[in-house]
PDB file of C-alpha atoms in Angstrom:
ATOM      1  CA  GLN A1024      27.131  37.495  -5.270  1.00 86.00           C
ATOM      2  CA  VAL A1025      27.317  40.770  -6.957  1.00 91.00           C
ATOM      3  CA  HIS A1026      24.635  41.807  -8.487  1.00 95.00           C
ATOM      4  CA  LEU A1027      23.961  44.809 -11.484  1.00 97.00           C
ATOM      5  CA  VAL A1028      20.859  46.928 -11.704  1.00 97.00           C
ATOM      6  CA  GLU A1029      20.450  49.020 -15.247  1.00 97.00           C
ATOM      7  CA  SER A1030      17.985  52.195 -15.486  1.00 97.00           C
ATOM      8  CA  GLY A1031      18.027  55.249 -17.387  1.00 98.00           C
ATOM      9  CA  GLY A1032      16.374  53.349 -21.220  1.00 97.00           C
ATOM     10  CA  ASP A1033      13.929  55.680 -23.298  1.00 97.00           C
ATOM     11  CA  LEU A1034      12.439  56.783 -26.483  1.00 98.00           C
ATOM     12  CA  VAL A1035      14.349  59.150 -27.688  1.00 98.00           C
ATOM     13  CA  GLN A1036      14.842  60.994 -31.156  1.00 97.00           C
ATOM     14  CA  PRO A1037      17.779  60.756 -33.548  1.00 98.00           C
ATOM     15  CA  GLY A1038      20.025  63.373 -32.616  1.00 97.00           C
ATOM     16  CA  GLY A1039      19.492  62.998 -29.043  1.00 98.00           C
ATOM     17  CA  SER A1040      21.013  62.219 -25.753  1.00 98.00           C
ATOM     18  CA  LEU A1041      20.657  59.709 -23.356  1.00 98.00           C
ATOM     19  CA  LYS A1042      22.530  58.842 -19.729  1.00 98.00           C
ATOM     20  CA  LEU A1043      22.476  55.487 -18.716  1.00 98.00           C
ATOM     21  CA  SER A1044      23.583  53.596 -15.241  1.00 98.00           C
ATOM     22  CA  CYS A1045      24.570  50.654 -13.848  1.00 97.00           C
ATOM     23  CA  VAL A1046      24.621  50.333 -10.399  1.00 97.00           C
ATOM     24  CA  ALA A1047      26.419  47.293  -8.680  1.00 95.00           C
ATOM     25  CA  SER A1048      25.951  45.447  -5.207  1.00 92.00           C
ATOM     26  CA  GLY A1049      27.115  43.275  -3.431  1.00 91.00           C
ATOM     27  CA  ASP A1050      31.288  42.301  -3.167  1.00 86.00           C
ATOM     28  CA  ILE A1051      32.703  43.895  -6.079  1.00 87.00           C
ATOM     29  CA  PHE A1052      35.948  45.772  -6.284  1.00 86.00           C
ATOM     30  CA  SER A1053      37.195  49.075  -8.294  1.00 83.00           C
ATOM     31  CA  THR A1054      39.240  46.993  -9.739  1.00 85.00           C
ATOM     32  CA  ASP A1055      36.795  44.881 -11.425  1.00 89.00           C
ATOM     33  CA  SER A1056      36.174  45.511 -14.401  1.00 92.00           C
ATOM     34  CA  MET A1057      32.899  47.001 -15.701  1.00 94.00           C
ATOM     35  CA  SER A1058      31.603  46.942 -19.758  1.00 97.00           C
ATOM     36  CA  TRP A1059      28.875  47.877 -21.510  1.00 98.00           C
ATOM     37  CA  TYR A1060      27.140  45.754 -24.389  1.00 98.00           C
ATOM     38  CA  ARG A1061      23.968  45.868 -26.405  1.00 98.00           C
ATOM     39  CA  GLN A1062      21.607  43.753 -28.478  1.00 98.00           C
ATOM     40  CA  ALA A1063      19.687  44.701 -31.293  1.00 96.00           C
ATOM     41  CA  PRO A1064      16.824  42.499 -32.542  1.00 91.00           C
ATOM     42  CA  GLY A1065      17.997  39.438 -34.557  1.00 94.00           C
ATOM     43  CA  LYS A1066      21.599  39.992 -33.915  1.00 96.00           C
ATOM     44  CA  GLU A1067      24.508  39.257 -31.691  1.00 97.00           C
ATOM     45  CA  ARG A1068      25.568  40.959 -28.436  1.00 97.00           C
ATOM     46  CA  GLU A1069      27.965  43.809 -29.409  1.00 97.00           C
ATOM     47  CA  PHE A1070      30.849  45.111 -26.722  1.00 97.00           C
ATOM     48  CA  VAL A1071      29.903  49.058 -26.402  1.00 98.00           C
ATOM     49  CA  ALA A1072      32.273  50.536 -23.247  1.00 97.00           C
ATOM     50  CA  TYR A1073      34.280  49.115 -21.261  1.00 94.00           C
ATOM     51  CA  VAL A1074      35.962  50.484 -17.763  1.00 90.00           C
ATOM     52  CA  ARG A1075      38.539  49.315 -15.314  1.00 82.00           C
ATOM     53  CA  ALA A1076      39.269  50.901 -12.079  1.00 70.00           C
ATOM     54  CA  GLY A1077      37.841  54.137 -13.655  1.00 59.00           C
ATOM     55  CA  ARG A1078      40.916  55.324 -15.439  1.00 73.00           C
ATOM     56  CA  ASP A1079      41.030  52.538 -18.495  1.00 85.00           C
ATOM     57  CA  ILE A1080      38.115  52.986 -20.823  1.00 92.00           C
ATOM     58  CA  THR A1081      37.808  51.401 -24.444  1.00 95.00           C
ATOM     59  CA  TYR A1082      35.309  51.856 -27.139  1.00 96.00           C
ATOM     60  CA  GLY A1083      33.252  50.100 -29.494  1.00 96.00           C
ATOM     61  CA  ASP A1084      34.058  50.581 -33.217  1.00 96.00           C
ATOM     62  CA  SER A1085      30.508  51.680 -33.827  1.00 94.00           C
ATOM     63  CA  VAL A1086      30.233  54.284 -30.609  1.00 96.00           C
ATOM     64  CA  GLN A1087      33.340  55.625 -31.142  1.00 95.00           C
ATOM     65  CA  GLY A1088      33.172  59.749 -30.206  1.00 95.00           C
ATOM     66  CA  ARG A1089      29.815  59.872 -29.779  1.00 97.00           C
ATOM     67  CA  PHE A1090      29.061  57.978 -26.218  1.00 97.00           C
ATOM     68  CA  THR A1091      31.282  58.527 -23.309  1.00 97.00           C
ATOM     69  CA  ALA A1092      31.414  55.885 -20.258  1.00 96.00           C
ATOM     70  CA  SER A1093      32.140  56.797 -16.671  1.00 93.00           C
ATOM     71  CA  ARG A1094      32.224  55.457 -13.805  1.00 92.00           C
ATOM     72  CA  ASP A1095      31.768  56.452 -10.178  1.00 91.00           C
ATOM     73  CA  ASN A1096      33.425  53.995  -7.557  1.00 88.00           C
ATOM     74  CA  ALA A1097      32.314  55.256  -4.233  1.00 89.00           C
ATOM     75  CA  LYS A1098      29.113  54.796  -5.364  1.00 92.00           C
ATOM     76  CA  ASN A1099      29.608  51.282  -7.399  1.00 91.00           C
ATOM     77  CA  THR A1100      28.133  52.478 -10.485  1.00 94.00           C
ATOM     78  CA  MET A1101      29.041  52.945 -14.037  1.00 94.00           C
ATOM     79  CA  TYR A1102      27.409  55.212 -16.748  1.00 96.00           C
ATOM     80  CA  LEU A1103      26.851  55.528 -20.254  1.00 98.00           C
ATOM     81  CA  PHE A1104      26.503  59.596 -21.391  1.00 98.00           C
ATOM     82  CA  MET A1105      24.516  58.881 -25.330  1.00 98.00           C
ATOM     83  CA  ASN A1106      25.473  61.218 -27.192  1.00 97.00           C
ATOM     84  CA  THR A1107      24.036  62.165 -31.090  1.00 97.00           C
ATOM     85  CA  LEU A1108      21.972  58.952 -31.327  1.00 98.00           C
ATOM     86  CA  LYS A1109      21.134  56.923 -34.516  1.00 97.00           C
ATOM     87  CA  PRO A1110      18.548  54.653 -35.154  1.00 97.00           C
ATOM     88  CA  GLU A1111      20.364  51.965 -35.478  1.00 96.00           C
ATOM     89  CA  ASP A1112      21.666  52.623 -31.929  1.00 97.00           C
ATOM     90  CA  THR A1113      18.243  51.205 -30.725  1.00 98.00           C
ATOM     91  CA  ALA A1114      18.717  47.854 -28.719  1.00 98.00           C
ATOM     92  CA  VAL A1115      19.108  46.538 -24.908  1.00 98.00           C
ATOM     93  CA  TYR A1116      21.666  47.791 -23.182  1.00 98.00           C
ATOM     94  CA  TYR A1117      23.681  45.833 -20.801  1.00 98.00           C
ATOM     95  CA  CYS A1118      25.681  45.654 -17.813  1.00 97.00           C
ATOM     96  CA  ARG A1119      28.673  43.730 -17.280  1.00 97.00           C
ATOM     97  CA  ALA A1120      30.948  43.029 -14.490  1.00 95.00           C
ATOM     98  CA  ARG A1121      33.905  40.490 -14.205  1.00 93.00           C
ATOM     99  CA  ARG A1122      36.853  39.779 -12.334  1.00 92.00           C
ATOM    100  CA  VAL A1123      38.810  36.996 -13.584  1.00 90.00           C
ATOM    101  CA  GLY A1124      38.424  33.627 -12.266  1.00 92.00           C
ATOM    102  CA  VAL A1125      35.787  34.845  -9.712  1.00 92.00           C
ATOM    103  CA  TYR A1126      32.831  36.053 -11.165  1.00 93.00           C
ATOM    104  CA  ASP A1127      31.209  36.879 -14.875  1.00 95.00           C
ATOM    105  CA  ILE A1128      28.076  38.783 -14.252  1.00 96.00           C
ATOM    106  CA  TRP A1129      25.210  40.430 -16.193  1.00 97.00           C
ATOM    107  CA  GLY A1130      22.522  42.562 -15.168  1.00 97.00           C
ATOM    108  CA  GLN A1131      19.019  42.303 -17.142  1.00 97.00           C
ATOM    109  CA  GLY A1132      19.137  45.137 -19.561  1.00 97.00           C
ATOM    110  CA  THR A1133      17.267  48.193 -20.506  1.00 98.00           C
ATOM    111  CA  GLN A1134      15.882  49.113 -23.806  1.00 98.00           C
ATOM    112  CA  VAL A1135      17.420  52.133 -25.625  1.00 98.00           C
ATOM    113  CA  THR A1136      14.950  53.384 -28.972  1.00 98.00           C
ATOM    114  CA  VAL A1137      15.544  55.961 -31.237  1.00 98.00           C
ATOM    115  CA  SER A1138      12.758  56.805 -33.336  1.00 96.00           C
ATOM    116  CA  SER A1139      11.384  59.664 -34.315  1.00 95.00           C
TER     117      SER A1139
END
């Protein structure tokens, strides 16, 4: 069983930066996919970034060029470096880990608020 714990969410001013972490425990392989999603109040959950094996990285259109995802397989940890934050980035950010046909697990989420 894989378990995910996100951390790093905070209140930050527009234009600021923040780093989120997602630590995975349990039976997770370096080849399993890990992703970031976010959900703002009253909106559907939105794809942010996808990291597989530390090399295959894809970003959502709304964060492309501002956010950077990375993964440290030795620590079973995925990161999301968020720069030039905007008020519309305010959301609960979720980590997801998946191995097709075996498991699909979500973390509990961490709150990011961008406001002056």
